[in-house]
mmCIF file of C-alpha atoms and ligand atoms in Angstrom:
data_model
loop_
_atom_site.group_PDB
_atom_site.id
_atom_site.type_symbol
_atom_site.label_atom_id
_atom_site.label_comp_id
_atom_site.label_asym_id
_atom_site.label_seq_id
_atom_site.Cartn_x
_atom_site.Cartn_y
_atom_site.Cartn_z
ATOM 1 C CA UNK K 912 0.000 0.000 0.000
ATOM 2 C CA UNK K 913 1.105 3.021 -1.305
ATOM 3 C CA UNK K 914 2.365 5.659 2.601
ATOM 4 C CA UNK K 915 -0.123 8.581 2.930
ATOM 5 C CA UNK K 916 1.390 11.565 4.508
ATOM 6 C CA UNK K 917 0.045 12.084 7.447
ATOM 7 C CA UNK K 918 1.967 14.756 9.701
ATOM 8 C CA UNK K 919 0.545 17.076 11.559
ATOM 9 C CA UNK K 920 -2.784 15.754 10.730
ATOM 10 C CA UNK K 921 -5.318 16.326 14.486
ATOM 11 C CA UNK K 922 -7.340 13.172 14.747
ATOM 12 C CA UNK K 923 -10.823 14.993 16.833
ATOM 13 C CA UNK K 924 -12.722 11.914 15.384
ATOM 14 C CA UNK K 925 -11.963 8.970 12.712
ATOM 15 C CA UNK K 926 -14.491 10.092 10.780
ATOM 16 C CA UNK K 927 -12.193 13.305 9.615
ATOM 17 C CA UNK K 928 -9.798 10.500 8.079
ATOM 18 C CA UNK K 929 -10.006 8.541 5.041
ATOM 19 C CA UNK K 930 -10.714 4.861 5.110
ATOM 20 C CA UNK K 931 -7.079 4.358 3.649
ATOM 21 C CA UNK K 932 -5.430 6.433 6.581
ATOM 22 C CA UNK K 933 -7.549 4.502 9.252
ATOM 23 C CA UNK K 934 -6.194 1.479 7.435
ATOM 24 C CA UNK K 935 -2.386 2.585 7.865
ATOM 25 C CA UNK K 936 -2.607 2.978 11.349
ATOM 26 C CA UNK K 937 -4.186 -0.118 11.515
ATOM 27 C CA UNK K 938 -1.448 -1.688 10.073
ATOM 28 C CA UNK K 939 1.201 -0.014 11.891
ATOM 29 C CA UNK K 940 -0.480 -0.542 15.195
ATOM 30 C CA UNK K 941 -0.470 -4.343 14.601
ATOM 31 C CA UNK K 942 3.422 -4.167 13.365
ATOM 32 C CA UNK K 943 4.395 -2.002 16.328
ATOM 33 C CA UNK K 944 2.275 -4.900 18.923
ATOM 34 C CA UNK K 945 4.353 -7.358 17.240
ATOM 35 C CA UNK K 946 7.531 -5.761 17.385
ATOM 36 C CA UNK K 947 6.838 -3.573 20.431
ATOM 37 C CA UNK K 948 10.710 -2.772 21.251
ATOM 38 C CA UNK K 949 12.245 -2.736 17.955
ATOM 39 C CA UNK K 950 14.820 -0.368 17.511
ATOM 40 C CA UNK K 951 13.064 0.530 14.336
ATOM 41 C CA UNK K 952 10.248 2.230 16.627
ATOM 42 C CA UNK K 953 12.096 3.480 19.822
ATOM 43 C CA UNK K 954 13.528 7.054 18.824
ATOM 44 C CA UNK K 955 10.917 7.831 16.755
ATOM 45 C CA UNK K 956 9.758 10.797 19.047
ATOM 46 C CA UNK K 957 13.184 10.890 20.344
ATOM 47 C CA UNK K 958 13.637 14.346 22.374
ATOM 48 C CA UNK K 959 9.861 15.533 21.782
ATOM 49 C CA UNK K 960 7.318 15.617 23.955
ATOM 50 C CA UNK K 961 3.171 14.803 24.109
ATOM 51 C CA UNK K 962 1.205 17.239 25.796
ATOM 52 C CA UNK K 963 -1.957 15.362 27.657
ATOM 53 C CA UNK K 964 -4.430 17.666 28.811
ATOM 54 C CA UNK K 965 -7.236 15.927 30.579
ATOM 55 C CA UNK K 966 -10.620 17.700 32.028
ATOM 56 C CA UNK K 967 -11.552 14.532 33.041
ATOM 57 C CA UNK K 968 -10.059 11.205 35.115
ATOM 58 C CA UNK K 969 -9.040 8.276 32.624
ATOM 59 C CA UNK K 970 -7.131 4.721 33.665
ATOM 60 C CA UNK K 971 -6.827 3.988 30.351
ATOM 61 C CA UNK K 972 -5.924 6.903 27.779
ATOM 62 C CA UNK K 973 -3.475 8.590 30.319
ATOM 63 C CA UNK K 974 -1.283 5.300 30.858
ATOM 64 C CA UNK K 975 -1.160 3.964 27.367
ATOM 65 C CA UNK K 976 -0.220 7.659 26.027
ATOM 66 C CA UNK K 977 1.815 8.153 28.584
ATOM 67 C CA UNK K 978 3.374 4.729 27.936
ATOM 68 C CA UNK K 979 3.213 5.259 24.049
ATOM 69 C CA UNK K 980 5.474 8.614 24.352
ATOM 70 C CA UNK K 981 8.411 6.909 26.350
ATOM 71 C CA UNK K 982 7.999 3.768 23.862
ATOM 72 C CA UNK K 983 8.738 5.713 20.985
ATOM 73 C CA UNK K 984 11.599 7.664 22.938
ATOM 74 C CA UNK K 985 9.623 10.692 23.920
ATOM 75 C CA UNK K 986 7.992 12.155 26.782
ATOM 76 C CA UNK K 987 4.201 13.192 27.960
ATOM 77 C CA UNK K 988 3.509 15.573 30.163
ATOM 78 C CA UNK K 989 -0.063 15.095 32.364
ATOM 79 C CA UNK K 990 -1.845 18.737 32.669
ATOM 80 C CA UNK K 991 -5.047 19.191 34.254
ATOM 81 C CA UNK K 992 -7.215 22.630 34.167
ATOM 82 C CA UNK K 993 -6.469 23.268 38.077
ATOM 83 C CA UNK K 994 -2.701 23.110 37.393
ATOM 84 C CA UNK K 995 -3.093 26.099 34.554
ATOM 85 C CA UNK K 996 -5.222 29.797 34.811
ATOM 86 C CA UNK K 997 -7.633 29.390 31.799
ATOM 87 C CA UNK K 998 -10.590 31.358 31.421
ATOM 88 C CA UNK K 999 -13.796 29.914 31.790
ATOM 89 C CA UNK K 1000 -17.653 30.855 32.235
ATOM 90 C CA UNK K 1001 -17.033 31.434 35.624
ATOM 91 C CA UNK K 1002 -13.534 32.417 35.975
ATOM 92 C CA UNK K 1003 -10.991 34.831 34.241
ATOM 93 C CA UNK K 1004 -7.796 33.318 32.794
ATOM 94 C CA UNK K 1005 -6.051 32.470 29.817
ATOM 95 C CA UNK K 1006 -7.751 32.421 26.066
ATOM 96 C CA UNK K 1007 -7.766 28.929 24.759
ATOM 97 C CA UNK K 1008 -6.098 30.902 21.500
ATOM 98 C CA UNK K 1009 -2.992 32.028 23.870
ATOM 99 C CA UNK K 1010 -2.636 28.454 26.065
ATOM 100 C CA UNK K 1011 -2.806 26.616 22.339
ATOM 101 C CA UNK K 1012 -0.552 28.895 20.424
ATOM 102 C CA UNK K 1013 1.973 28.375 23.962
ATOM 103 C CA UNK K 1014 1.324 25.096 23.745
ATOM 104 C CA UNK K 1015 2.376 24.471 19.785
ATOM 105 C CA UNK K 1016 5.740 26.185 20.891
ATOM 106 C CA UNK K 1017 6.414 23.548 22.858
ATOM 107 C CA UNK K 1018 5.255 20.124 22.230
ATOM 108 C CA UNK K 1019 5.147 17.471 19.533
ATOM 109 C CA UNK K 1020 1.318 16.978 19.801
ATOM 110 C CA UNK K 1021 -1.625 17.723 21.752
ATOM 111 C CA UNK K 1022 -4.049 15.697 23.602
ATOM 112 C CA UNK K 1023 -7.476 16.916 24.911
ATOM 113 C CA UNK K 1024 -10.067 14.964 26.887
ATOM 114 C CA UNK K 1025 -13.148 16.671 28.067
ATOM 115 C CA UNK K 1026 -16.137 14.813 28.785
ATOM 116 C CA UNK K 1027 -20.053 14.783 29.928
ATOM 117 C CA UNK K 1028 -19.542 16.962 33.318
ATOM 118 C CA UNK K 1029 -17.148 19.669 31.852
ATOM 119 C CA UNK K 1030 -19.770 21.002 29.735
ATOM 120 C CA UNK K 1031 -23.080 22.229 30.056
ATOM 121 C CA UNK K 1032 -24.636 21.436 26.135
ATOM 122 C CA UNK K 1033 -23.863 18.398 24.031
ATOM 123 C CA UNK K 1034 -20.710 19.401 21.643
ATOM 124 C CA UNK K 1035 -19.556 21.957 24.022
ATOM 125 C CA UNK K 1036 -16.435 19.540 24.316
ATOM 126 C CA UNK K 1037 -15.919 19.233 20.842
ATOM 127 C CA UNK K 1038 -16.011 22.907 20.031
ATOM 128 C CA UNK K 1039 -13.439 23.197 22.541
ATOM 129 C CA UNK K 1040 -10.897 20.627 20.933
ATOM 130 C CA UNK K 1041 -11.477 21.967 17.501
ATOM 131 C CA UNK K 1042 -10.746 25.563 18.702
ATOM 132 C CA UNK K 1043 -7.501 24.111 20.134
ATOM 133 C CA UNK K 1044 -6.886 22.546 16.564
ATOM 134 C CA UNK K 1045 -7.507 25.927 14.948
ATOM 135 C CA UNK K 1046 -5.027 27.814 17.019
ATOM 136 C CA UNK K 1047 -2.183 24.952 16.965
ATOM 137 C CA UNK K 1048 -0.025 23.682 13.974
ATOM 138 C CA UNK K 1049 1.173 20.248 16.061
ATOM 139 C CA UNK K 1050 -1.480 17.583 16.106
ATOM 140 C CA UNK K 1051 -4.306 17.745 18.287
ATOM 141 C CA UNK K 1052 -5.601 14.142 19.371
ATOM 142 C CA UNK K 1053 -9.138 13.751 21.258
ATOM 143 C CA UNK K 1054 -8.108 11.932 24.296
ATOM 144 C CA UNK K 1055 -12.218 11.523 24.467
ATOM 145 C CA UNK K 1056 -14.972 14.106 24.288
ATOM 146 C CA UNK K 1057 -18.865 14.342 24.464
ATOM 147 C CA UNK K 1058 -18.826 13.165 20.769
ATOM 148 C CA UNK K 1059 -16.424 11.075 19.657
ATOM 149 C CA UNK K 1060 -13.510 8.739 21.061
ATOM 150 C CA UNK K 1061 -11.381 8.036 17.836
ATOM 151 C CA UNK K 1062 -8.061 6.189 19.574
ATOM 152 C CA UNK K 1063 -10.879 3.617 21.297
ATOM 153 C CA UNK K 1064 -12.413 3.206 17.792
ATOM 154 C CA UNK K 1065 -9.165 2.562 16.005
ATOM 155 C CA UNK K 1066 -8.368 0.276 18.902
ATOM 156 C CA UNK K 1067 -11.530 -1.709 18.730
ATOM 157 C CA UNK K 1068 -11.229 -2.407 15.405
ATOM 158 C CA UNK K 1069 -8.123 -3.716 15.997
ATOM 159 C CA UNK K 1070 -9.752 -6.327 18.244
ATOM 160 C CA UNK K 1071 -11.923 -6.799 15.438
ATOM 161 C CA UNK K 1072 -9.442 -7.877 12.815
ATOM 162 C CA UNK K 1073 -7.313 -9.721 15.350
ATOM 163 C CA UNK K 1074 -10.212 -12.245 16.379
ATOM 164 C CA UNK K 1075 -12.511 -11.806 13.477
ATOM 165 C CA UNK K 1076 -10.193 -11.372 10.428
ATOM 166 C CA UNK K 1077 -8.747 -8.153 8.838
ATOM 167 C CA UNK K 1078 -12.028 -8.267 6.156
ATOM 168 C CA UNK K 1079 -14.735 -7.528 8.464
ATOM 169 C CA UNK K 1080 -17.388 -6.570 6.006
ATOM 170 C CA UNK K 1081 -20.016 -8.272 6.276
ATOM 171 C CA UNK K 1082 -19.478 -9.216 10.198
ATOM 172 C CA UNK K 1083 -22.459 -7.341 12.321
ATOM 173 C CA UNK K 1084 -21.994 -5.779 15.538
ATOM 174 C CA UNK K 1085 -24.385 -5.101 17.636
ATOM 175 C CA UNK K 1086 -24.306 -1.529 20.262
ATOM 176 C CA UNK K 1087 -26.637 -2.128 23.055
ATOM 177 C CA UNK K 1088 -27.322 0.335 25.431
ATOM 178 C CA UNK K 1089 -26.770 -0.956 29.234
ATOM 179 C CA UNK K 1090 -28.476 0.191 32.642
ATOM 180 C CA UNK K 1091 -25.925 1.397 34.539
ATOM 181 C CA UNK K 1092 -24.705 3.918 37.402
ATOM 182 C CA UNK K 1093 -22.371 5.796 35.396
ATOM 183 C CA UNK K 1094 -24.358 8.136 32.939
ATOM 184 C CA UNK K 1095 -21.681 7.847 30.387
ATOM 185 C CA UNK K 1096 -21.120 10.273 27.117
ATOM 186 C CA UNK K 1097 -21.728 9.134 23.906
ATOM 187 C CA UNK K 1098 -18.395 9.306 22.427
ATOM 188 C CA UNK K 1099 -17.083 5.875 22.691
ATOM 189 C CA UNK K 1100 -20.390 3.841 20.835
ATOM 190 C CA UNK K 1101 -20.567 6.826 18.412
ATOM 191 C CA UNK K 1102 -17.014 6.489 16.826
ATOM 192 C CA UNK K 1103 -17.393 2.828 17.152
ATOM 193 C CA UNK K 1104 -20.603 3.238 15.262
ATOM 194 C CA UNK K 1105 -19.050 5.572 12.517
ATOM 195 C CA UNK K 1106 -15.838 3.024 11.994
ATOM 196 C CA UNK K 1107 -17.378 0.049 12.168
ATOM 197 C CA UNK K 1108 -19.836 1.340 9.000
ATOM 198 C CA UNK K 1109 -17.142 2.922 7.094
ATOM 199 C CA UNK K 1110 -15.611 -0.687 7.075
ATOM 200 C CA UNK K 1111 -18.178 -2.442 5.936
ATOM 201 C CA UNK K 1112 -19.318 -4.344 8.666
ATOM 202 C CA UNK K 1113 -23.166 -4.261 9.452
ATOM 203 C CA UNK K 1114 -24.531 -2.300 12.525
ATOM 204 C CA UNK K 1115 -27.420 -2.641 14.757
ATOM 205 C CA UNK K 1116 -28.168 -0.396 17.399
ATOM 206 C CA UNK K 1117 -30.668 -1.091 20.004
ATOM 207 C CA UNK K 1118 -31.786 1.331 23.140
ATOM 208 C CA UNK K 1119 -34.576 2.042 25.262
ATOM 209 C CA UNK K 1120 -37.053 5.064 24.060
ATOM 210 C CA UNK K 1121 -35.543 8.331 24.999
ATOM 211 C CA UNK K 1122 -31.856 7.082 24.796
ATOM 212 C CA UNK K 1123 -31.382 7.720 21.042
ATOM 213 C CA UNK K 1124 -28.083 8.906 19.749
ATOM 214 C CA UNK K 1125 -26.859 12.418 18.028
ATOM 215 C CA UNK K 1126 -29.060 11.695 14.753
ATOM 216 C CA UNK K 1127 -25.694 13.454 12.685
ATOM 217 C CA UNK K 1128 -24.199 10.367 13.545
ATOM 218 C CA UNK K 1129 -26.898 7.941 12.844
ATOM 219 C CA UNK K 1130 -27.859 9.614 9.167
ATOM 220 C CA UNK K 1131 -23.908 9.006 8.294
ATOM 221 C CA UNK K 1132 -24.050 5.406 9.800
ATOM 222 C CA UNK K 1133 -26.827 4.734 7.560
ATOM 223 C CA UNK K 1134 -24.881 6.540 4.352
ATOM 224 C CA UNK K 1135 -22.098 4.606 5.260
ATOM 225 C CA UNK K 1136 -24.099 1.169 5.574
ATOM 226 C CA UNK K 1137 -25.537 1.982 2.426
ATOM 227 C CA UNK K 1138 -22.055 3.082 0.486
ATOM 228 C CA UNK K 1139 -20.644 -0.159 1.558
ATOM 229 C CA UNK K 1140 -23.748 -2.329 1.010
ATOM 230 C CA UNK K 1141 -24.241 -3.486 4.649
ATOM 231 C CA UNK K 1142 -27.073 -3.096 6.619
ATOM 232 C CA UNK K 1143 -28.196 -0.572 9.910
ATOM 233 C CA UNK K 1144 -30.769 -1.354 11.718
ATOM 234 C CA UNK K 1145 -32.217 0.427 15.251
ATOM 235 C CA UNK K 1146 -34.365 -1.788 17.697
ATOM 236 C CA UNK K 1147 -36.057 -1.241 21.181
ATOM 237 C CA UNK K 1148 -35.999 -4.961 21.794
ATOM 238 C CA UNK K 1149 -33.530 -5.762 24.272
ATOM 239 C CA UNK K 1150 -33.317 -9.555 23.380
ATOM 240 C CA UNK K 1151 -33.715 -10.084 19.640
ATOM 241 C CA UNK K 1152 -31.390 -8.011 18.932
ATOM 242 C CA UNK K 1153 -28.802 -10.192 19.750
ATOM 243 C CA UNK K 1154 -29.786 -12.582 17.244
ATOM 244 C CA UNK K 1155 -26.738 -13.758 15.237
ATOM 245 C CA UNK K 1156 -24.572 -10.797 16.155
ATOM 246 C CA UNK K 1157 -20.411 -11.356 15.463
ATOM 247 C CA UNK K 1158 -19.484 -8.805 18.078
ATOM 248 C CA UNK K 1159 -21.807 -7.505 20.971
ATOM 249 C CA UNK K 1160 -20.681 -3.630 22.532
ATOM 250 C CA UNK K 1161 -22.809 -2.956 25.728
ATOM 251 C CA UNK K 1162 -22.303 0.255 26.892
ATOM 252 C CA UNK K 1163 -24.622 2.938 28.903
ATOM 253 C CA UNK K 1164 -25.053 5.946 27.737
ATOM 254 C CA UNK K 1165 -27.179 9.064 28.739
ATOM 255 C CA UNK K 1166 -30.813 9.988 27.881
ATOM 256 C CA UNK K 1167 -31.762 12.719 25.273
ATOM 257 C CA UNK K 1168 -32.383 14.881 28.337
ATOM 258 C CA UNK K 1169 -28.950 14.820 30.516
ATOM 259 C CA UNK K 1170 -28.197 18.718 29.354
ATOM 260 C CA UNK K 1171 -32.000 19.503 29.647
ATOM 261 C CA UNK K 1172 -31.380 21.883 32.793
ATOM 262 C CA UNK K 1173 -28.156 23.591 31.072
ATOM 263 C CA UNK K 1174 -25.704 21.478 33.174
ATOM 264 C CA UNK K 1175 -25.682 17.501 33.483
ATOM 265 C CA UNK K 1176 -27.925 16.402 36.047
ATOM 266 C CA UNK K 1177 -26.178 13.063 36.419
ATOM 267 C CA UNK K 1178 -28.228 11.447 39.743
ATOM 268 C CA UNK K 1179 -31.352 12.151 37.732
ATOM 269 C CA UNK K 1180 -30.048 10.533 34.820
ATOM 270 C CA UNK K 1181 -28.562 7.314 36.906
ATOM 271 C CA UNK K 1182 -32.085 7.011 38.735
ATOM 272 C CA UNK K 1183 -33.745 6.994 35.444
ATOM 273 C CA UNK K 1184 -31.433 4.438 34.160
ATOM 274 C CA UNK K 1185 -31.233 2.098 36.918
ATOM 275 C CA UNK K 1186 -34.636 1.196 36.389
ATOM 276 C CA UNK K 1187 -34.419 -0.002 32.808
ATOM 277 C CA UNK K 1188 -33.390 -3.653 34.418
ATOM 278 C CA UNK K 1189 -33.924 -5.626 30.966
ATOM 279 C CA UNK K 1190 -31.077 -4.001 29.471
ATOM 280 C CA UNK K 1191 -28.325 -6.191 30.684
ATOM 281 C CA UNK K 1192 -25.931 -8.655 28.321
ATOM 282 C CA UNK K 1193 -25.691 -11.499 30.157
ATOM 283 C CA UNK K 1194 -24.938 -15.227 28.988
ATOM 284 C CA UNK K 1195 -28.609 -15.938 27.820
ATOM 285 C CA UNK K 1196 -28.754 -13.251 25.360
ATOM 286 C CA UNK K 1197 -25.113 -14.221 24.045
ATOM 287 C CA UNK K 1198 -26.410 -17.485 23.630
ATOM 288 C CA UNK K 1199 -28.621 -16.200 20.274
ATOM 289 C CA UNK K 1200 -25.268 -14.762 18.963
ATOM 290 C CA UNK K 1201 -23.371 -16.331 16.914
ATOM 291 C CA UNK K 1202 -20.645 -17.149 19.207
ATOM 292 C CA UNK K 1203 -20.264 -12.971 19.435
ATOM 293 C CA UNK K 1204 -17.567 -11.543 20.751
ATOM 294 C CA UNK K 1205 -18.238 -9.127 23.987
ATOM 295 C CA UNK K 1206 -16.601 -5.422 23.348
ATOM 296 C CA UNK K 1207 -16.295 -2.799 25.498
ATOM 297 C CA UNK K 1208 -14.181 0.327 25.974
ATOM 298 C CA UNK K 1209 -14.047 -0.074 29.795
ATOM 299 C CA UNK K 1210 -14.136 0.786 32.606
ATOM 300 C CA UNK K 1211 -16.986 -1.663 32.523
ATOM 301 C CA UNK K 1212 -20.018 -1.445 35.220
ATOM 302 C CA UNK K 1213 -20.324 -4.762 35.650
ATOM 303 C CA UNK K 1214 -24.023 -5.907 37.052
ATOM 304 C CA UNK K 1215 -25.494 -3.371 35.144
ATOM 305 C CA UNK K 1216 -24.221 -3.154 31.650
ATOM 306 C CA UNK K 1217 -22.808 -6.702 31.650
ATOM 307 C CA UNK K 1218 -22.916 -9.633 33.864
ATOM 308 C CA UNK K 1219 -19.900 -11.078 35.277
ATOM 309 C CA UNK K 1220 -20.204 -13.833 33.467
ATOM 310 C CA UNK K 1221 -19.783 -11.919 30.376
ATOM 311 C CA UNK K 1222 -17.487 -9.308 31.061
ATOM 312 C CA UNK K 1223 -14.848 -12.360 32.320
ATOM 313 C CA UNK K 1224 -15.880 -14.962 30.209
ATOM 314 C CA UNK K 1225 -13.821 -16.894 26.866
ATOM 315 C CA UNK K 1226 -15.292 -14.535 24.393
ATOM 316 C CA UNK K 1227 -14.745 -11.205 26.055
ATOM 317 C CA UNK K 1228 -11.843 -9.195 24.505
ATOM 318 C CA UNK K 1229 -12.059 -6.475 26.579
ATOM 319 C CA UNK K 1230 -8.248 -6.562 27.764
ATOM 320 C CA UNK K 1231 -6.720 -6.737 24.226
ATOM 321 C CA UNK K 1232 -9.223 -4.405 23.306
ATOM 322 C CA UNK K 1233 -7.560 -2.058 26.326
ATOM 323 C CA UNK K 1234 -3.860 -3.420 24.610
ATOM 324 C CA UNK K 1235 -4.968 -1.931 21.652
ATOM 325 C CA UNK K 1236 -4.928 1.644 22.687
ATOM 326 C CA UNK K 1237 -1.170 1.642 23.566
ATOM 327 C CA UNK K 1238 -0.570 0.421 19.818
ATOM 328 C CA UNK K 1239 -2.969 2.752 18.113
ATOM 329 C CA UNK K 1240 -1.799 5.342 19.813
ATOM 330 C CA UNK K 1241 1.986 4.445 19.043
ATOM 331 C CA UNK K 1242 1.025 4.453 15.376
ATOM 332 C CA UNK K 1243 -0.787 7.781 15.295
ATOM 333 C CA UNK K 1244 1.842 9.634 17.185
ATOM 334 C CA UNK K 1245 4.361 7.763 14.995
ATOM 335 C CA UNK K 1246 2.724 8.687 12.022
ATOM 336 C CA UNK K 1247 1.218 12.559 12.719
ATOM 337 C CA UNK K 1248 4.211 13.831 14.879
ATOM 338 C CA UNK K 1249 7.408 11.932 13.869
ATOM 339 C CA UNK K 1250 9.977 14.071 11.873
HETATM 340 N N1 CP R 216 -11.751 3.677 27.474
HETATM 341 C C1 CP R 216 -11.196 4.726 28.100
HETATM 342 O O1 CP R 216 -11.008 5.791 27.511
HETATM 343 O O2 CP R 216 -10.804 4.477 29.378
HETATM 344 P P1 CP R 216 -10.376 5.608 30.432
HETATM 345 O O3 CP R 216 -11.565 6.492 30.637
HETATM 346 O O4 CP R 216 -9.954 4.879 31.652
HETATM 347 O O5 CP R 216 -9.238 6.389 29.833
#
């Protein structure tokens, strides 16, 4: 395959990338697992440094960056908004356009995560990172925000072709929302959503009424199912909707009316969800699959979103799954910040 060009390139979402650069990194990622201290890979960021700017608490996206940086002979550098003086609604501060254009001085790239409780309207987070992007020349990476998680997408797929086969057209995953305590954003099942179409692979989405997703998203899922000749389908049924799925992603997200009041009322939105009992994967359902993988971005809530059983069990790949983000992270950074 013919190397695309891809530095300084932000990645706020996959869906900003062509199906050919989703593909490199793909392909790197799985080199780079393989060959995870080749010499050929350690100095690539040699003497630079990742900025990681989180809003929001992560196990996940600040160890296997953090990790990522040192394996390809760089640095990261954790930041949090109490550790700088930016301006927001309710204090004065620092201009985004002055921290970014500091920022680009110094690193090699920039990370941003800033999820449901940081904001106070759906895509608040998103205009955030983009204003970042506009103001920086290094790459800007979403770390995670209200709308999109790309580096758990890329790293999902990545379970996908490892267990499933690198062709997954034609495979059908199912996203099933799950009752849970945790009143999650949206981002992780919608860039799963998006990816998962633009490779061909068939996707059903099933959720209570009143849980439905950003319909932006869904009307390009269904383009995208329709460009690649697979098929999208939405259900309220809980249990037939697990009918001969290859890959089953429970996950809990939050009702159409979390920003209702103008801020997040999450204990509304938990109490409201704790209630919806039926939606649970547990063995039975898995049992109509066709042997179906389990997926999830973790951290899981297990009990609510997922039995035990499940979330532990032979067919979960929720640990390689977590693997993954150290390698498609390594690839990206490779790839969008390397000289
Ligand atoms: N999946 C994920 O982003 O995990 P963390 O929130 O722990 O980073």
């Amino acid at each position: 395959m013919v190397k695309i060009n891809l530095k300084g390139k932000d990645l706020i979402t996959t869906r900003d990338w062509e199906v050919e650069e989703i593909l490199q990194v793909l392909e790197l990622a799985e080199e780079m697992q393989e060959k995870r201290f080749s010499p050929e890979f350690t100095c690539v960021l040699q003497n630079k440094s990742f900025l990681m700017f989180f809003y929001n608490p992560s196990v996940r996206t600040r160890q296997s960056f953090e990790i990522a940086a040192t394996e390809l002979g760089g640095h990261a550098l954790f930041l949090e908004p109490k550790t700088m003086r930016l301006k927001s609604k309710k204090t004065a501060g620092e201009t985004i356009e002055d921290a970014a254009k500091v920022m680009d001085r110094y690193g090699c790239g920039l990370g941003i995560r800033i999820l449901e409780d940081k904001i106070s309207t759906y895509g608040e987070g998103e205009k955030i990172i983009r204003e970042y992007a506009r103001h920086c020349d290094i790459p800007v990476v979403s770390m995670a925000h209200d709308k999109y998680h790309p580096c758990q997408g890329l790293a999902d797929i990545m379970g996908y072709r490892r267990h499933l086969g690198s062709d997954l057209k034609n495979k059908t995953i199912l996203h099933t929302w799950g009752h849970g305590a945790l009143a999650r954003s949206h981002c992780s099942v919608q860039e799963s959503m998006l990816i998962c179409s633009r490779l061909g692979m068939n996707v059903r989405l099933a959720h209570p009424e009143g849980y439905s997703l950003d319909e932006e998203v869904i009307g390009e899922v269904k383009k995208n199912c329709s460009e690649t000749g697979s098929k999208f389908t939405i259900t309220d049924d809980p249990v037939n909707a697990y009918k001969g799925a290859d890959v089953v992603y429970s996950r809990n997200w939050m009702s159409e009316q979390a920003y209702a009041g103008e801020e997040l009322n999450k204990e509304k939105e938990v109490e409201k969800a704790l209630k919806l009992t039926d939606w649970i994967c547990d063995e039975k359902k898995m049992e109509i699959t066709d042997n179906a993988l389990f997926s999830h971005p973790m951290p899981v809530d297990r009990g609510h979103e997922v039995t035990d059983g499940v979330a532990s069990g032979s067919r979960s790949i929720i640990y390689d799954i977590a693997e993954n983000r150290l390698h498609v992270q390594k690839a990206v950074m490779a790839l969008t910040m390397s000289d």
